[in-house]
Amino acid sequence: MVRSSAPLRRLGAELRRLREATGRTQADVGEAIGRSHTTLVNWERGKNKLSKSDLVCLLAELRVPADVRKGLELLRAEAGTGTSPWAVYGLPDWLRPLVSFEEDATSVTTFQPVIIPGLLQTEDYARASHATAPQLAAPDNIERWVAARMRRQQRLRNDPHFRLHAVISEAALHLYVGGVAVMAEQLRQLVKATETDNITIQVLPSSRGDHAGVANNFTVLHFANPSADPPLGYFDGPLGGHMVSDTGDVAAMVTMFDDLRAAALAGSESASLLAAILEEYQ
């Protein structure tokens, strides 16, 4: 499976725009070049990459000018070729798009009401959280998935321009995932993360009562050029995760996050609360 990427999504958006400008349907164009309606849909959504020959046939069918064709061919090349570097980790299909788009994102905002966000988890916490969901993570996959999560965190350490803003419910800090020792280590890592320039952590205290994110986790990925690459949403549940590309739905997620961070403790207050909870574990 070729990985989804921001360049691939841009290519899909351009192909959709060019097709719609001709007034033709996906089914019509697909039939003309010997491809199914579903194939056209996946190309335009950036889910599947076109072969070079398919792109040439498609652009010829749409009568795209030569100068525009060249730019689209470069965009296809930019999307990358071959097997995803994440293939070795055996990630489930529902998680691969998030991991792929995360590589292209410039910032991530996330709210977690129950667990610590994956990009902030310690190795032991990640292992324990996977072990509690055998319906998603078979024992043979856990170590590979933990390794993948640790690799995803490397961008936060190595790329100062990649930013993470996490709002975490206080309840998640008191949930004994993996036991007291694991939670103490996790809290120490969170306290340390509050001192990092590209990471913002806010705690939503239990005393705030009802709020927009009750029982709902969600993440929004933001990209360098929002007009070309609008934000994407993501949420997961008992049976896996789901990417959200509908602009209205993603906008609702952005608004929800703004409401939650406004209700949460400020950065300094959150750091103090994290330190106090760490003392309880120690």
Short mmCIF file of N, CA, C and O in Angstrom, two decimals, residues 204-276:
data_model
loop_
_atom_site.label_atom_id
_atom_site.label_comp_id
_atom_site.label_asym_id
_atom_site.label_seq_id
_atom_site.Cartn_x
_atom_site.Cartn_y
_atom_site.Cartn_z
N LEU A 204 -7.09 19.87 31.40
CA LEU A 204 -8.48 20.26 31.62
C LEU A 204 -8.92 19.66 32.94
O LEU A 204 -9.13 18.44 33.04
N PRO A 205 -9.01 20.45 34.01
CA PRO A 205 -9.30 19.89 35.34
C PRO A 205 -10.70 19.31 35.43
O PRO A 205 -11.63 19.77 34.78
N SER A 206 -10.82 18.30 36.27
CA SER A 206 -12.12 17.63 36.45
C SER A 206 -13.17 18.59 36.98
O SER A 206 -14.37 18.42 36.74
N SER A 207 -12.73 19.62 37.69
CA SER A 207 -13.66 20.58 38.28
C SER A 207 -14.39 21.40 37.23
O SER A 207 -15.40 22.06 37.55
N ARG A 208 -13.93 21.38 35.99
CA ARG A 208 -14.60 22.16 34.94
C ARG A 208 -15.91 21.52 34.51
O ARG A 208 -16.68 22.13 33.76
N GLY A 209 -16.14 20.27 34.92
CA GLY A 209 -17.43 19.63 34.64
C GLY A 209 -17.64 19.37 33.16
O GLY A 209 -16.72 19.01 32.43
N ASP A 210 -18.89 19.57 32.70
CA ASP A 210 -19.22 19.30 31.30
C ASP A 210 -18.44 20.22 30.38
O ASP A 210 -18.23 21.40 30.68
N HIS A 211 -18.02 19.66 29.26
CA HIS A 211 -17.32 20.47 28.26
C HIS A 211 -17.51 19.83 26.90
O HIS A 211 -18.05 18.72 26.78
N ALA A 212 -17.05 20.53 25.87
CA ALA A 212 -17.30 20.09 24.48
C ALA A 212 -16.68 18.75 24.15
O ALA A 212 -17.12 18.06 23.23
N GLY A 213 -15.65 18.33 24.89
CA GLY A 213 -14.95 17.11 24.54
C GLY A 213 -15.28 15.91 25.40
O GLY A 213 -14.53 14.94 25.38
N VAL A 214 -16.37 15.98 26.16
CA VAL A 214 -16.71 14.85 27.04
C VAL A 214 -16.76 13.55 26.24
O VAL A 214 -17.50 13.43 25.27
N ALA A 215 -15.92 12.60 26.64
CA ALA A 215 -15.89 11.25 26.05
C ALA A 215 -15.50 11.25 24.57
O ALA A 215 -15.72 10.26 23.87
N ASN A 216 -14.92 12.31 24.07
CA ASN A 216 -14.53 12.36 22.67
C ASN A 216 -13.06 12.73 22.53
O ASN A 216 -12.64 13.79 23.02
N ASN A 217 -12.28 11.87 21.90
CA ASN A 217 -10.91 12.24 21.58
C ASN A 217 -10.86 12.69 20.13
O ASN A 217 -11.65 12.22 19.30
N PHE A 218 -9.98 13.59 19.80
CA PHE A 218 -9.82 13.98 18.41
C PHE A 218 -8.48 14.69 18.23
O PHE A 218 -7.89 15.23 19.17
N THR A 219 -8.00 14.66 17.00
CA THR A 219 -6.73 15.27 16.63
C THR A 219 -6.94 16.03 15.33
O THR A 219 -7.68 15.58 14.46
N VAL A 220 -6.28 17.18 15.20
CA VAL A 220 -6.31 17.93 13.95
C VAL A 220 -4.87 18.14 13.48
O VAL A 220 -4.02 18.59 14.26
N LEU A 221 -4.61 17.79 12.24
CA LEU A 221 -3.30 17.98 11.63
C LEU A 221 -3.33 19.24 10.78
O LEU A 221 -4.22 19.41 9.94
N HIS A 222 -2.36 20.11 10.99
CA HIS A 222 -2.27 21.36 10.23
C HIS A 222 -1.04 21.32 9.35
O HIS A 222 0.03 20.83 9.76
N PHE A 223 -1.15 21.90 8.15
CA PHE A 223 -0.07 21.84 7.17
C PHE A 223 0.44 23.24 6.83
O PHE A 223 -0.20 24.25 7.15
N ALA A 224 1.60 23.29 6.19
CA ALA A 224 2.29 24.56 5.94
C ALA A 224 1.48 25.51 5.07
O ALA A 224 1.51 26.72 5.25
N ASN A 225 0.76 24.95 4.09
CA ASN A 225 -0.02 25.77 3.16
C ASN A 225 -1.49 25.39 3.27
O ASN A 225 -1.96 24.53 2.53
N PRO A 226 -2.23 26.01 4.18
CA PRO A 226 -3.63 25.61 4.43
C PRO A 226 -4.53 25.72 3.21
O PRO A 226 -5.49 24.95 3.09
N SER A 227 -4.24 26.65 2.29
CA SER A 227 -5.09 26.78 1.12
C SER A 227 -4.93 25.58 0.18
O SER A 227 -5.89 25.13 -0.45
N ALA A 228 -3.70 25.06 0.10
CA ALA A 228 -3.46 23.88 -0.73
C ALA A 228 -3.71 22.59 0.04
O ALA A 228 -4.18 21.60 -0.52
N ASP A 229 -3.37 22.61 1.32
CA ASP A 229 -3.50 21.43 2.18
C ASP A 229 -4.31 21.80 3.42
O ASP A 229 -3.74 22.11 4.47
N PRO A 230 -5.63 21.82 3.33
CA PRO A 230 -6.45 22.16 4.49
C PRO A 230 -6.25 21.15 5.61
O PRO A 230 -5.83 20.02 5.37
N PRO A 231 -6.54 21.54 6.84
CA PRO A 231 -6.35 20.64 7.98
C PRO A 231 -7.15 19.34 7.83
O PRO A 231 -8.18 19.30 7.16
N LEU A 232 -6.65 18.32 8.46
CA LEU A 232 -7.32 17.02 8.50
C LEU A 232 -7.62 16.65 9.94
O LEU A 232 -6.84 16.97 10.84
N GLY A 233 -8.73 15.97 10.17
CA GLY A 233 -9.08 15.52 11.50
C GLY A 233 -8.90 14.03 11.64
O GLY A 233 -8.77 13.29 10.65
N TYR A 234 -8.86 13.58 12.88
CA TYR A 234 -8.73 12.14 13.17
C TYR A 234 -9.34 11.87 14.53
O TYR A 234 -9.22 12.69 15.46
N PHE A 235 -10.01 10.73 14.65
CA PHE A 235 -10.46 10.28 15.97
C PHE A 235 -10.45 8.76 15.95
O PHE A 235 -10.48 8.12 14.89
N ASP A 236 -10.38 8.16 17.13
CA ASP A 236 -10.42 6.70 17.18
C ASP A 236 -11.37 6.23 18.27
O ASP A 236 -11.83 7.00 19.11
N GLY A 237 -11.65 4.94 18.19
CA GLY A 237 -12.59 4.34 19.13
C GLY A 237 -12.24 2.89 19.36
O GLY A 237 -11.13 2.45 19.04
N PRO A 238 -13.18 2.11 19.87
CA PRO A 238 -12.89 0.72 20.24
C PRO A 238 -12.43 -0.16 19.09
O PRO A 238 -11.72 -1.14 19.30
N LEU A 239 -12.82 0.18 17.86
CA LEU A 239 -12.50 -0.68 16.73
C LEU A 239 -11.56 -0.05 15.72
O LEU A 239 -11.36 -0.58 14.62
N GLY A 240 -10.95 1.07 16.07
CA GLY A 240 -9.99 1.67 15.15
C GLY A 240 -10.20 3.15 14.97
O GLY A 240 -11.05 3.76 15.63
N GLY A 241 -9.42 3.74 14.08
CA GLY A 241 -9.45 5.18 13.89
C GLY A 241 -10.01 5.59 12.54
O GLY A 241 -10.14 4.77 11.62
N HIS A 242 -10.33 6.87 12.41
CA HIS A 242 -10.94 7.40 11.20
C HIS A 242 -10.37 8.78 10.88
O HIS A 242 -10.34 9.66 11.75
N MET A 243 -9.92 8.97 9.64
CA MET A 243 -9.52 10.29 9.19
C MET A 243 -10.78 11.08 8.80
O MET A 243 -11.75 10.51 8.32
N VAL A 244 -10.74 12.38 9.01
CA VAL A 244 -11.86 13.27 8.67
C VAL A 244 -11.33 14.35 7.73
O VAL A 244 -10.44 15.11 8.10
N SER A 245 -11.87 14.39 6.51
CA SER A 245 -11.40 15.37 5.54
C SER A 245 -12.45 16.43 5.20
O SER A 245 -12.11 17.47 4.63
N ASP A 246 -13.72 16.17 5.54
CA ASP A 246 -14.77 17.15 5.25
C ASP A 246 -14.44 18.47 5.94
O ASP A 246 -14.21 18.52 7.15
N THR A 247 -14.40 19.55 5.16
CA THR A 247 -13.95 20.84 5.71
C THR A 247 -14.83 21.33 6.84
O THR A 247 -14.34 21.92 7.81
N GLY A 248 -16.14 21.09 6.74
CA GLY A 248 -17.04 21.52 7.80
C GLY A 248 -16.81 20.76 9.08
O GLY A 248 -16.79 21.34 10.17
N ASP A 249 -16.61 19.45 8.96
CA ASP A 249 -16.36 18.63 10.15
C ASP A 249 -15.02 18.98 10.80
O ASP A 249 -14.92 19.03 12.03
N VAL A 250 -14.00 19.20 9.97
CA VAL A 250 -12.69 19.56 10.53
C VAL A 250 -12.77 20.94 11.20
O VAL A 250 -12.19 21.16 12.27
N ALA A 251 -13.50 21.87 10.58
CA ALA A 251 -13.68 23.18 11.19
C ALA A 251 -14.35 23.08 12.55
O ALA A 251 -14.01 23.81 13.49
N ALA A 252 -15.30 22.15 12.67
CA ALA A 252 -15.97 21.93 13.96
C ALA A 252 -14.97 21.42 15.00
O ALA A 252 -15.02 21.80 16.17
N MET A 253 -14.06 20.55 14.57
CA MET A 253 -13.02 20.05 15.47
C MET A 253 -12.11 21.19 15.93
O MET A 253 -11.73 21.26 17.10
N VAL A 254 -11.74 22.06 15.00
CA VAL A 254 -10.87 23.19 15.34
C VAL A 254 -11.56 24.08 16.38
O VAL A 254 -10.95 24.51 17.36
N THR A 255 -12.85 24.36 16.17
CA THR A 255 -13.61 25.19 17.11
C THR A 255 -13.70 24.50 18.47
O THR A 255 -13.56 25.15 19.52
N MET A 256 -13.93 23.19 18.46
CA MET A 256 -14.03 22.44 19.70
C MET A 256 -12.72 22.51 20.48
O MET A 256 -12.71 22.69 21.70
N PHE A 257 -11.60 22.39 19.74
CA PHE A 257 -10.31 22.46 20.42
C PHE A 257 -10.09 23.85 21.02
O PHE A 257 -9.57 23.98 22.13
N ASP A 258 -10.47 24.89 20.29
CA ASP A 258 -10.33 26.25 20.82
C ASP A 258 -11.13 26.41 22.11
O ASP A 258 -10.66 27.04 23.06
N ASP A 259 -12.33 25.84 22.14
CA ASP A 259 -13.15 25.91 23.35
C ASP A 259 -12.50 25.16 24.51
O ASP A 259 -12.50 25.62 25.66
N LEU A 260 -11.92 24.01 24.20
CA LEU A 260 -11.31 23.20 25.25
C LEU A 260 -10.05 23.84 25.81
O LEU A 260 -9.82 23.84 27.03
N ARG A 261 -9.23 24.41 24.95
CA ARG A 261 -8.01 25.03 25.46
C ARG A 261 -8.33 26.30 26.25
O ARG A 261 -7.59 26.67 27.17
N ALA A 262 -9.45 26.95 25.89
CA ALA A 262 -9.86 28.13 26.66
C ALA A 262 -10.35 27.71 28.05
O ALA A 262 -10.17 28.44 29.03
N ALA A 263 -10.94 26.52 28.16
CA ALA A 263 -11.44 26.03 29.44
C ALA A 263 -10.34 25.39 30.28
O ALA A 263 -10.46 25.30 31.51
N ALA A 264 -9.26 24.96 29.64
CA ALA A 264 -8.17 24.27 30.34
C ALA A 264 -7.30 25.25 31.11
O ALA A 264 -7.34 26.47 30.90
N LEU A 265 -6.48 24.70 32.00
CA LEU A 265 -5.52 25.52 32.74
C LEU A 265 -4.45 26.06 31.79
O LEU A 265 -4.12 25.42 30.79
N ALA A 266 -3.93 27.22 32.10
CA ALA A 266 -2.84 27.79 31.32
C ALA A 266 -1.61 26.89 31.44
O ALA A 266 -1.55 25.99 32.29
N GLY A 267 -0.62 27.14 30.58
CA GLY A 267 0.56 26.29 30.55
C GLY A 267 1.27 26.16 31.88
O GLY A 267 1.60 25.05 32.33
N SER A 268 1.49 27.27 32.56
CA SER A 268 2.20 27.24 33.84
C SER A 268 1.38 26.53 34.91
O SER A 268 1.92 25.76 35.73
N GLU A 269 0.07 26.78 34.93
CA GLU A 269 -0.80 26.11 35.90
C GLU A 269 -0.86 24.61 35.62
O GLU A 269 -0.88 23.79 36.55
N SER A 270 -0.88 24.25 34.34
CA SER A 270 -0.90 22.84 33.97
C SER A 270 0.38 22.15 34.42
O SER A 270 0.35 21.02 34.94
N ALA A 271 1.52 22.82 34.23
CA ALA A 271 2.80 22.25 34.66
C ALA A 271 2.82 22.01 36.16
O ALA A 271 3.32 20.98 36.64
N SER A 272 2.24 22.94 36.90
CA SER A 272 2.18 22.79 38.36
C SER A 272 1.30 21.62 38.76
O SER A 272 1.63 20.85 39.68
N LEU A 273 0.15 21.47 38.08
CA LEU A 273 -0.74 20.35 38.39
C LEU A 273 -0.08 19.02 38.04
O LEU A 273 -0.18 18.05 38.80
N LEU A 274 0.61 18.96 36.92
CA LEU A 274 1.31 17.74 36.53
C LEU A 274 2.35 17.36 37.59
O LEU A 274 2.48 16.19 37.96
N ALA A 275 3.08 18.36 38.08
CA ALA A 275 4.09 18.10 39.10
C ALA A 275 3.45 17.60 40.39
O ALA A 275 3.99 16.71 41.08
N ALA A 276 2.29 18.16 40.74
CA ALA A 276 1.60 17.75 41.96
C ALA A 276 1.10 16.32 41.85
O ALA A 276 1.20 15.52 42.80
#
